[in-house]
Amino acid sequence: MNNKIKVYDIGSGITGNAICTERFKSSLITVTFAVPLEKDSASANALVPYLLSRNCAKYPLMTQLNERLAELYGASIQGSVEKLGDIQLLRLCITFLNDRFALNGESISHECAHLLCDMIFNPVLENGDFTSENVEREKRLLIETLDSEFNEKRIYALKRLEEIMFKEEPYGTGRVGTKESAASVTSSQVGLAWKNILKTAPVLINVVGEIDASNVFNVFKEQFQKIDRSKIISVSSNVKSFVSEEQRVEERMDVAQSKLVMGLRTCEEDVSDKAHIIAVMTDLFGGGPYSRLFMNVREKLSLCYYCSARFIRQKGAMIIQSGVETKNIQATENEILNQLNIVKNGEFTENELTSSKLALSDTLGTVNDSLFSIDAWYYRQFCNSEIISPEEYADKINSVTSEQIVKAAEKVQLDTVYVLVGDAQNNESEGGAE
Amino acid sequence: MSVKEIYSELLDEKYYSINHKSGLKILVYPKEEYSSCYAIFGTKYGSIDTRFRLEGENQITEVPEGIAHFLEHKLFESEELDAFERYAKTGASANAYTSFDRTCYLFSCSANFIPSLEILLDFVQSPYFTKETVEKEQGIIGQEIRMYDDVPDWKVLFNMLKGMYHNHPVKIDIAGTQESIAEITDKLLYKCYNTFYNLHNMVLCIAGNVTLNEVLEAADRLIKPAKDQKVIREFADEPDSVVTSEIEEKMSVASPVFCFGYKETVEAEEVSLKKRIETEILLDMLIGDSSELFQELLSEGLVNMSFSSEYFTGGGYASIIFSGESSDPRAIKARLEEKIKDIRRNGIDKNCFERSRKLLYGRSIMSYNNVETISNALVSAHFLGNELFDELNIYRSLTSEDIRRRLDDAFDENRSVLSVILPE
């Protein structure tokens, strides 16, 4: 039940992935632009996909666009921004019902491909720039998104760790920049960013579902051919393979639960051929409920409510997140490092390794059952030299040995500890109507 | 035992509804072309079930708030390996959740389906609680409660519910409080388990790469027959009125978070599926993404993409809720009420109705892409007393007149509650 991927060369720096499958009721098209993540341009770039997703010259009012999407049986267009290592991905996605469900025999997919193309190439412009009304709205929405990330302390603490640990690297910049950088962007900067992206950014178009992909690619090809794409920028992520100096930052806030976030470096010169080994090692250490962190830090010692580790492949980094009571911060930190040492010393069982491999390959087996996970699987490999399928990756995962894990774990070094210390341990808030 | 096949011509898909001889309802939705499977073993038992008795009993049992959620945590344990350790041998990804009116144990997998199903059926039917394990869990859940104390979206909702409900237990936090969970004992857990984890009160729903026969074979082997008993839920009377119309609290947030709702009276135990769908359409027409009002509020800077609306309903409670972040929640509420008056005066725009209906109908079909969504929808439909495909049929048969009638009894301004979390 594997999906076959067909790769197309659509133009200079433009790749098309077609994953044709009839198992879904709907299909999707995504267009991903890759640009270097930089402090100075992050906010202006980030505004582009959001702006493009709200309206276009043909449907200048958001109500008009949304009416059109509703007529297309609830098709939806989404703009999004992600960081993939030191790269900023600017994405537009349209999902729509397959033609066979149309009540009046219309071709929803054809309409949707043209619509998405229109959104990207023919936005609402005034003297060549985005209108200030549209730009100001998106700036506000971006700033409010950052506000809501602050409200969610789990996300906020992770962001703080990334800022501190990667302050000398592009990855230390937030995916959409900061509130300050978002507030200072001008309409002409966003307009320029849009034009630059169309001209110079590597592009990936994914088409997933029951749809004639070559038709879709032709629609986009026609538009891209009108643009001079002779100078395509190269984008890549750098891995820092050593720890300069261990850092520790504590901040206090009036919250009930403290957050402990630890950033480590895997200290590999070249992560790409060892990524699957580090992925298994991270999972065995702090992935599922069978992992060292879950079984010991949470279950056995009840030190925290959650405690897990994640591998950031593009940066060769491992990040541990945990929610703890203030009095347990130090004990939790010690125990996390103790568990890491156990992995380094190879004092884990073959069963633990088998559990990790089983769980990881089982999850890989579900990728092909969702449009969104298929799309994600391939766009996240956008900047990799070699593209592999979930099945091929599962084979690599299953080949990992204890020796390889120990070897990889031995190199792991703590880089940064960030603690959000909760002050509100004893003052129960008095909200509510009781 | 009886097996019924339920087919949707529109989707060209079917599922099987089985009345198993044990008393358990089993629903199997095969998706041969998929690689994965998603299974849920659920009971109609949630945080609101704090007062109950069995049919034939006179005495009402009253239990501490948060006990359904506590029980969910504890059921994963056994005298030997806990459920997670057992799933670690199959590779399935397992979890559980407790909501206001149900507790569900679930797993998803792309291999070893039957061994994982065996674990699910076994551990949910094998309670093991002792004084020591209960005490230990009080610590872990205490931390979970503290974590939610810091989540503004969660706080703002429960503040609103406390303002809306005098007595109905929907106002209590699903996990309970530090104090209430301290009262939980192993004996109480067994009492709740024996009441609500009776197979007649439960459902097993499976969607994905699975056959009817393999599920039945495992069920015959592993499901222990249960005595046919009926649970009576005893809700204290709930007045129509709200407790208070406004509630504010301060937290560490960058911008105000709000939630406001309109309380409704629930005539039967549950609101009908038709009424639920009518409400969804009404909400989309009124303030969905493509509505005039939403676009106005967006361009005026009053709402952002976090804004959402919901028909919040379950056993004995119903309200229409709007939530999000905004510098001026009161202005949103005023504009919404103005718009409602306008529609009441001028009637429903037929085009607008058709658009909303088409949109929700399309989204509803798309939801059949996902085995997780299907399994959860099977559970919901069963506990509501519906068939899964009823929803699609209702979308096709509704008229704008239905929506007009629905509007008549919605949005009672005298029964609204506005809850806001303000920056410190």
Coordinates of C-alpha atoms in Angstrom, one line a residue, chain B:
Chain B
M1 CA -25.0 -11.9 18.2
S2 CA -26.2 -9.9 15.2
V3 CA -24.2 -8.2 12.5
K4 CA -25.6 -5.4 10.4
E5 CA -23.9 -3.8 7.4
I6 CA -24.4 -0.1 7.0
Y7 CA -23.5 1.3 3.6
S8 CA -23.2 4.8 2.3
E9 CA -23.9 5.1 -1.4
L10 CA -22.3 8.6 -1.5
L11 CA -19.0 7.5 -0.1
D12 CA -19.2 3.9 -1.4
E13 CA -18.0 2.7 1.9
K14 CA -19.6 0.6 4.7
Y15 CA -19.2 -0.4 8.3
Y16 CA -20.5 -3.2 10.4
S17 CA -22.5 -2.8 13.5
I18 CA -22.4 -5.8 15.8
N19 CA -24.4 -6.5 18.9
H20 CA -21.9 -8.8 20.5
K21 CA -23.3 -11.6 22.8
S22 CA -21.3 -10.1 25.7
G23 CA -23.5 -7.0 25.6
L24 CA -20.8 -4.9 23.9
K25 CA -21.6 -2.9 20.7
I26 CA -18.8 -3.3 18.2
L27 CA -18.4 -1.0 15.1
V28 CA -15.9 -2.0 12.4
Y29 CA -15.2 0.3 9.4
P30 CA -12.8 -1.5 7.0
K31 CA -10.5 0.6 4.8
E32 CA -8.7 -2.1 2.8
E33 CA -6.6 0.4 0.9
Y34 CA -5.1 1.9 4.1
S35 CA -2.0 0.6 6.0
S36 CA -3.1 1.6 9.4
C37 CA -5.8 0.9 11.9
Y38 CA -7.3 3.0 14.7
A39 CA -9.2 1.4 17.6
I40 CA -11.1 2.9 20.5
F41 CA -12.6 1.2 23.5
G42 CA -14.8 3.7 25.1
T43 CA -17.3 4.1 27.9
K44 CA -20.0 6.6 28.3
Y45 CA -18.5 7.9 31.5
G46 CA -16.9 11.3 31.9
S47 CA -16.2 14.1 34.4
I48 CA -19.9 15.0 34.6
D49 CA -20.9 11.6 36.1
T50 CA -20.3 12.4 39.7
R51 CA -23.8 11.3 41.0
F52 CA -25.4 8.1 39.9
R53 CA -27.1 4.9 40.8
L54 CA -27.8 1.6 39.1
E55 CA -31.4 0.8 38.0
G56 CA -33.1 -0.9 40.9
E57 CA -30.9 0.8 43.5
N58 CA -32.4 3.6 45.7
Q59 CA -29.2 5.1 47.0
I60 CA -27.4 7.7 44.9
T61 CA -23.7 7.4 44.9
E62 CA -21.7 10.6 45.0
V63 CA -18.0 10.6 44.0
P64 CA -15.2 13.2 44.1
E65 CA -14.7 15.5 41.1
G66 CA -12.1 14.2 38.6
I67 CA -12.5 10.6 39.4
A68 CA -13.3 9.5 35.8
H69 CA -10.0 11.0 34.7
F70 CA -8.2 9.4 37.6
L71 CA -9.6 6.1 36.8
E72 CA -8.5 6.4 33.2
H73 CA -4.9 6.9 34.4
K74 CA -5.1 4.0 36.8
L75 CA -6.5 1.5 34.4
F76 CA -3.2 1.5 32.5
E77 CA -1.7 -0.3 35.5
S78 CA -1.9 -3.9 36.4
E79 CA -0.2 -6.3 38.8
E80 CA 2.4 -7.1 36.2
L81 CA 3.3 -5.1 33.1
D82 CA 1.3 -1.9 32.6
A83 CA -0.4 -1.3 29.3
F84 CA 2.3 1.0 27.9
E85 CA 4.9 -1.7 28.5
R86 CA 2.8 -4.2 26.7
Y87 CA 2.2 -1.9 23.8
A88 CA 5.9 -1.4 23.6
K89 CA 6.1 -5.0 22.3
T90 CA 3.7 -4.4 19.4
G91 CA 4.8 -0.9 18.3
A92 CA 1.3 0.6 18.6
S93 CA 1.0 4.1 19.6
A94 CA -1.5 4.1 22.5
N95 CA -3.3 6.8 24.5
A96 CA -6.5 7.6 26.4
Y97 CA -8.6 10.6 27.1
T98 CA -11.4 11.6 29.4
S99 CA -13.9 14.3 28.4
F100 CA -17.0 15.6 30.0
D101 CA -19.1 12.6 29.0
R102 CA -16.8 9.8 27.9
T103 CA -13.6 8.0 28.5
C104 CA -11.7 6.4 25.6
Y105 CA -8.7 4.1 25.4
L106 CA -7.2 4.0 21.9
F107 CA -4.3 2.9 19.8
S108 CA -3.1 3.4 16.3
C109 CA -0.8 1.1 14.4
S110 CA 0.3 -0.1 11.0
A111 CA 1.4 -3.6 12.1
N112 CA 0.6 -6.2 14.7
F113 CA -3.1 -5.1 14.9
I114 CA -4.5 -8.1 16.6
P115 CA -1.8 -8.3 19.4
S116 CA -2.5 -4.6 20.1
L117 CA -6.3 -5.2 20.1
E118 CA -5.7 -8.0 22.6
I119 CA -3.9 -5.7 24.9
L120 CA -6.6 -3.0 24.7
L121 CA -9.4 -5.4 25.4
D122 CA -7.6 -7.0 28.2
F123 CA -6.4 -4.1 30.2
V124 CA -9.6 -2.1 30.0
Q125 CA -11.4 -5.2 31.4
S126 CA -8.8 -5.8 34.2
P127 CA -8.9 -3.1 36.9
Y128 CA -6.1 -3.2 39.5
F129 CA -6.2 -0.5 42.1
T130 CA -4.4 -0.5 45.5
K131 CA -4.0 2.2 48.2
E132 CA -0.3 2.7 47.2
T133 CA -0.9 3.1 43.5
V134 CA -3.7 5.5 44.1
E135 CA -1.5 7.7 46.3
K136 CA 1.2 7.8 43.8
E137 CA -1.2 8.9 41.1
Q138 CA -2.5 11.7 43.2
G139 CA 1.0 13.3 42.8
I140 CA 1.1 12.9 39.0
I141 CA -2.4 14.2 38.5
G142 CA -1.8 17.0 40.9
Q143 CA 1.0 18.1 38.5
E144 CA -1.3 17.8 35.5
I145 CA -3.9 20.0 37.2
R146 CA -1.2 22.6 37.9
M147 CA -0.1 22.5 34.3
Y148 CA -3.6 23.3 33.1
D149 CA -3.8 26.1 35.7
D150 CA -1.3 27.9 33.4
V151 CA -3.2 27.4 30.2
P152 CA -5.3 30.5 29.6
D153 CA -7.6 28.8 27.0
W154 CA -8.5 26.2 29.6
K155 CA -9.0 28.6 32.4
V156 CA -11.1 31.0 30.4
L157 CA -13.5 28.2 29.4
F158 CA -14.0 26.8 32.9
N159 CA -14.4 30.3 34.3
M160 CA -17.2 30.8 31.8
L161 CA -18.8 27.4 32.7
K162 CA -18.7 28.3 36.4
G163 CA -20.5 31.5 35.5
M164 CA -23.1 29.6 33.5
Y165 CA -23.9 26.6 35.6
H166 CA -25.3 26.6 39.1
N167 CA -25.2 22.9 39.6
H168 CA -24.4 21.0 36.5
P169 CA -21.0 19.2 36.9
V170 CA -19.9 20.3 33.4
K171 CA -18.5 23.4 35.3
I172 CA -15.9 21.3 37.1
D173 CA -12.4 20.8 35.7
I174 CA -12.2 17.3 34.0
A175 CA -9.2 16.4 36.2
G176 CA -10.9 17.7 39.4
T177 CA -9.0 19.8 41.9
Q178 CA -6.0 19.0 44.2
E179 CA -8.5 18.7 47.1
S180 CA -11.1 16.5 45.3
I181 CA -8.6 14.0 44.0
A182 CA -7.2 13.7 47.5
E183 CA -10.5 12.0 48.4
I184 CA -10.2 9.3 45.8
T185 CA -9.6 5.8 47.2
D186 CA -9.2 2.4 45.6
K187 CA -12.7 1.4 46.8
L188 CA -14.3 4.4 45.1
L189 CA -12.4 3.6 41.9
Y190 CA -13.8 0.0 41.9
K191 CA -17.3 1.4 42.5
C192 CA -17.1 3.7 39.5
Y193 CA -15.4 1.0 37.4
N194 CA -18.1 -1.6 38.2
T195 CA -20.8 0.9 37.4
F196 CA -19.6 2.5 34.2
Y197 CA -17.2 -0.1 32.7
N198 CA -20.1 -2.5 32.1
L199 CA -20.0 -3.6 28.5
H200 CA -23.6 -2.4 28.0
N201 CA -22.3 1.1 28.6
M202 CA -19.4 0.8 26.3
V203 CA -18.4 0.6 22.6
L204 CA -15.5 -0.8 20.6
C205 CA -14.9 1.2 17.3
I206 CA -12.2 0.2 14.8
A207 CA -11.4 1.9 11.5
G208 CA -8.7 1.0 9.0
N209 CA -7.0 -2.0 7.5
V210 CA -9.0 -4.6 9.3
T211 CA -11.5 -7.3 8.6
L212 CA -14.8 -8.0 10.4
N213 CA -13.8 -11.6 11.1
E214 CA -10.5 -10.9 12.8
V215 CA -12.2 -8.4 15.1
L216 CA -15.0 -10.8 16.0
E217 CA -12.5 -13.7 16.6
A218 CA -10.6 -11.6 19.1
A219 CA -13.7 -10.3 20.7
D220 CA -15.2 -13.8 21.2
R221 CA -11.9 -14.8 22.8
L222 CA -11.3 -11.8 25.0
I223 CA -14.6 -10.2 26.0
K224 CA -16.1 -11.3 29.2
P225 CA -19.9 -11.3 29.2
A226 CA -21.4 -8.6 31.4
K227 CA -24.6 -8.5 33.4
D228 CA -27.2 -6.3 31.7
Q229 CA -27.4 -3.3 34.0
K230 CA -28.5 0.3 33.4
V231 CA -26.8 3.3 34.9
I232 CA -29.0 6.2 35.9
R233 CA -27.2 9.5 36.0
E234 CA -28.5 11.8 38.6
F235 CA -28.0 15.4 37.7
A236 CA -29.0 18.0 40.2
D237 CA -31.7 20.4 38.8
E238 CA -30.1 23.2 36.8
P239 CA -32.0 26.5 36.7
D240 CA -32.4 28.2 33.2
S241 CA -30.6 31.3 34.5
V242 CA -26.8 31.9 34.6
V243 CA -24.9 32.5 37.8
T244 CA -23.2 35.7 36.6
S245 CA -22.9 37.4 33.3
E246 CA -19.2 38.5 33.5
I247 CA -16.1 37.0 35.0
E248 CA -12.5 38.3 34.8
E249 CA -9.2 36.9 36.0
K250 CA -5.6 38.0 35.6
M251 CA -2.9 35.8 34.3
S252 CA 0.5 35.9 32.7
V253 CA -0.8 36.6 29.2
A254 CA 0.3 39.1 26.5
S255 CA -3.2 39.8 25.3
P256 CA -6.7 39.2 26.7
V257 CA -8.2 35.8 26.1
F258 CA -12.0 35.5 26.0
C259 CA -14.8 33.0 25.9
F260 CA -18.5 33.9 25.9
G261 CA -21.5 31.7 25.6
Y262 CA -25.3 31.5 25.6
K263 CA -26.8 28.9 27.8
E264 CA -29.6 26.8 26.4
T265 CA -32.1 24.5 28.0
V266 CA -31.7 20.8 27.1
E267 CA -35.0 19.1 26.9
A268 CA -34.0 15.5 26.4
E269 CA -30.8 13.9 27.8
E270 CA -28.9 14.9 24.7
V271 CA -29.4 17.5 22.0
S272 CA -30.4 15.8 18.7
L273 CA -28.0 15.4 15.8
K274 CA -30.2 17.5 13.6
K275 CA -30.2 20.4 16.0
R276 CA -26.4 20.1 16.3
I277 CA -25.9 20.3 12.6
E278 CA -28.4 23.2 12.3
T279 CA -26.4 25.0 14.9
E280 CA -23.1 24.4 13.1
I281 CA -24.6 25.9 9.9
L282 CA -26.1 28.8 11.7
L283 CA -22.7 29.6 13.3
D284 CA -20.9 29.3 10.0
M285 CA -23.4 31.7 8.4
L286 CA -23.2 34.1 11.2
I287 CA -19.5 34.3 12.0
G288 CA -17.7 31.6 10.0
D289 CA -14.6 32.5 7.9
S290 CA -16.6 33.6 4.9
S291 CA -19.2 35.6 6.8
E292 CA -19.4 39.4 6.5
L293 CA -19.2 39.8 10.2
F294 CA -16.0 37.9 10.7
Q295 CA -14.3 39.8 7.9
E296 CA -15.5 43.1 9.4
L297 CA -14.2 42.2 12.8
L298 CA -10.9 41.0 11.2
S299 CA -10.3 44.2 9.3
E300 CA -11.2 46.3 12.3
G301 CA -8.6 44.5 14.3
L302 CA -11.0 42.9 16.8
V303 CA -10.4 39.3 16.1
N304 CA -7.6 37.1 14.8
M305 CA -7.3 33.6 13.5
S306 CA -7.7 32.1 17.0
F307 CA -11.3 33.0 16.9
S308 CA -13.7 30.1 16.9
S309 CA -17.3 29.2 17.6
E310 CA -18.7 25.9 18.9
Y311 CA -21.9 24.3 19.9
F312 CA -20.8 22.9 23.2
T313 CA -23.2 20.2 24.3
G314 CA -23.4 16.8 26.0
G315 CA -25.4 15.1 28.7
G316 CA -27.8 17.7 30.1
Y317 CA -25.9 20.8 29.0
A318 CA -25.8 22.9 25.9
S319 CA -24.4 26.4 25.0
I320 CA -23.2 28.2 22.0
I321 CA -19.6 29.4 22.7
F322 CA -17.3 31.9 21.0
S323 CA -13.7 32.2 22.0
G324 CA -10.3 33.6 21.0
E325 CA -8.0 36.5 21.8
S326 CA -8.9 40.1 21.4
S327 CA -8.1 43.5 22.8
D328 CA -11.9 44.1 23.1
P329 CA -14.0 41.0 23.7
R330 CA -17.0 43.1 24.7
A331 CA -17.1 44.8 21.3
I332 CA -17.1 41.4 19.6
K333 CA -20.1 40.3 21.7
A334 CA -22.0 43.6 21.0
R335 CA -21.4 43.2 17.2
L336 CA -22.5 39.6 17.2
E337 CA -25.7 40.5 19.0
E338 CA -26.3 43.4 16.6
K339 CA -25.9 41.0 13.7
I340 CA -28.3 38.4 15.3
K341 CA -31.0 41.1 15.6
D342 CA -30.4 42.0 12.0
I343 CA -30.9 38.5 10.8
R344 CA -34.0 38.0 13.0
R345 CA -35.4 41.1 11.4
N346 CA -34.5 40.5 7.8
G347 CA -34.5 36.8 7.6
I348 CA -32.0 34.3 6.4
D349 CA -30.0 34.9 3.2
K350 CA -30.6 31.8 1.0
N351 CA -27.3 32.0 -0.8
C352 CA -25.5 32.3 2.4
F353 CA -27.3 29.3 3.7
E354 CA -26.4 27.2 0.6
R355 CA -22.7 28.2 0.9
S356 CA -22.5 27.2 4.5
R357 CA -24.3 23.9 3.8
K358 CA -22.0 23.1 0.9
L359 CA -18.9 23.9 2.9
L360 CA -19.8 21.8 5.9
Y361 CA -21.1 19.0 3.7
G362 CA -17.7 19.0 1.8
R363 CA -15.7 19.0 5.0
S364 CA -17.9 16.2 6.4
I365 CA -17.0 14.0 3.4
M366 CA -13.3 14.9 3.8
S367 CA -13.4 13.7 7.3
Y368 CA -13.8 10.2 6.0
N369 CA -10.1 10.3 4.9
N370 CA -8.9 9.8 8.4
V371 CA -9.2 6.6 10.5
E372 CA -8.8 8.5 13.7
T373 CA -11.7 10.8 12.9
I374 CA -13.8 7.9 11.7
S375 CA -13.3 6.0 14.9
N376 CA -14.1 9.0 17.1
A377 CA -17.2 9.8 15.0
L378 CA -18.3 6.2 15.4
V379 CA -18.1 6.5 19.2
S380 CA -19.9 9.8 19.2
A381 CA -22.7 8.6 16.9
H382 CA -23.2 5.4 19.0
F383 CA -23.4 7.3 22.3
L384 CA -25.9 9.7 20.7
G385 CA -28.0 6.9 19.4
N386 CA -27.3 7.6 15.7
E387 CA -25.7 5.9 12.8
L388 CA -22.5 7.3 11.4
F389 CA -23.8 8.3 8.0
D390 CA -26.9 10.1 9.4
E391 CA -24.9 13.3 9.4
L392 CA -24.3 13.3 5.7
N393 CA -28.0 12.7 5.0
I394 CA -29.0 15.6 7.3
Y395 CA -26.7 18.0 5.5
R396 CA -28.4 17.0 2.2
S397 CA -32.0 17.5 3.5
L398 CA -31.7 20.7 5.6
T399 CA -33.5 23.8 4.4
S400 CA -33.0 27.5 5.3
E401 CA -36.3 27.3 7.1
D402 CA -34.8 24.8 9.6
I403 CA -32.0 27.3 10.3
R404 CA -34.5 30.1 10.8
R405 CA -36.4 28.0 13.4
R406 CA -33.1 27.2 15.1
L407 CA -32.2 30.9 15.3
D408 CA -35.5 31.5 17.2
D409 CA -34.4 29.7 20.3
A410 CA -30.7 30.6 20.2
F411 CA -28.7 33.4 21.7
D412 CA -30.8 34.5 24.7
E413 CA -29.0 37.6 25.8
N414 CA -30.3 37.2 29.3
R415 CA -28.4 33.9 29.6
S416 CA -25.0 34.9 28.3
V417 CA -21.7 34.8 30.2
L418 CA -18.5 36.6 29.2
S419 CA -15.3 35.3 30.6
V420 CA -12.0 37.2 30.1
I421 CA -8.4 36.5 31.1
L422 CA -6.6 39.8 31.3
P423 CA -2.8 40.5 31.4
E424 CA -1.4 41.1 34.8

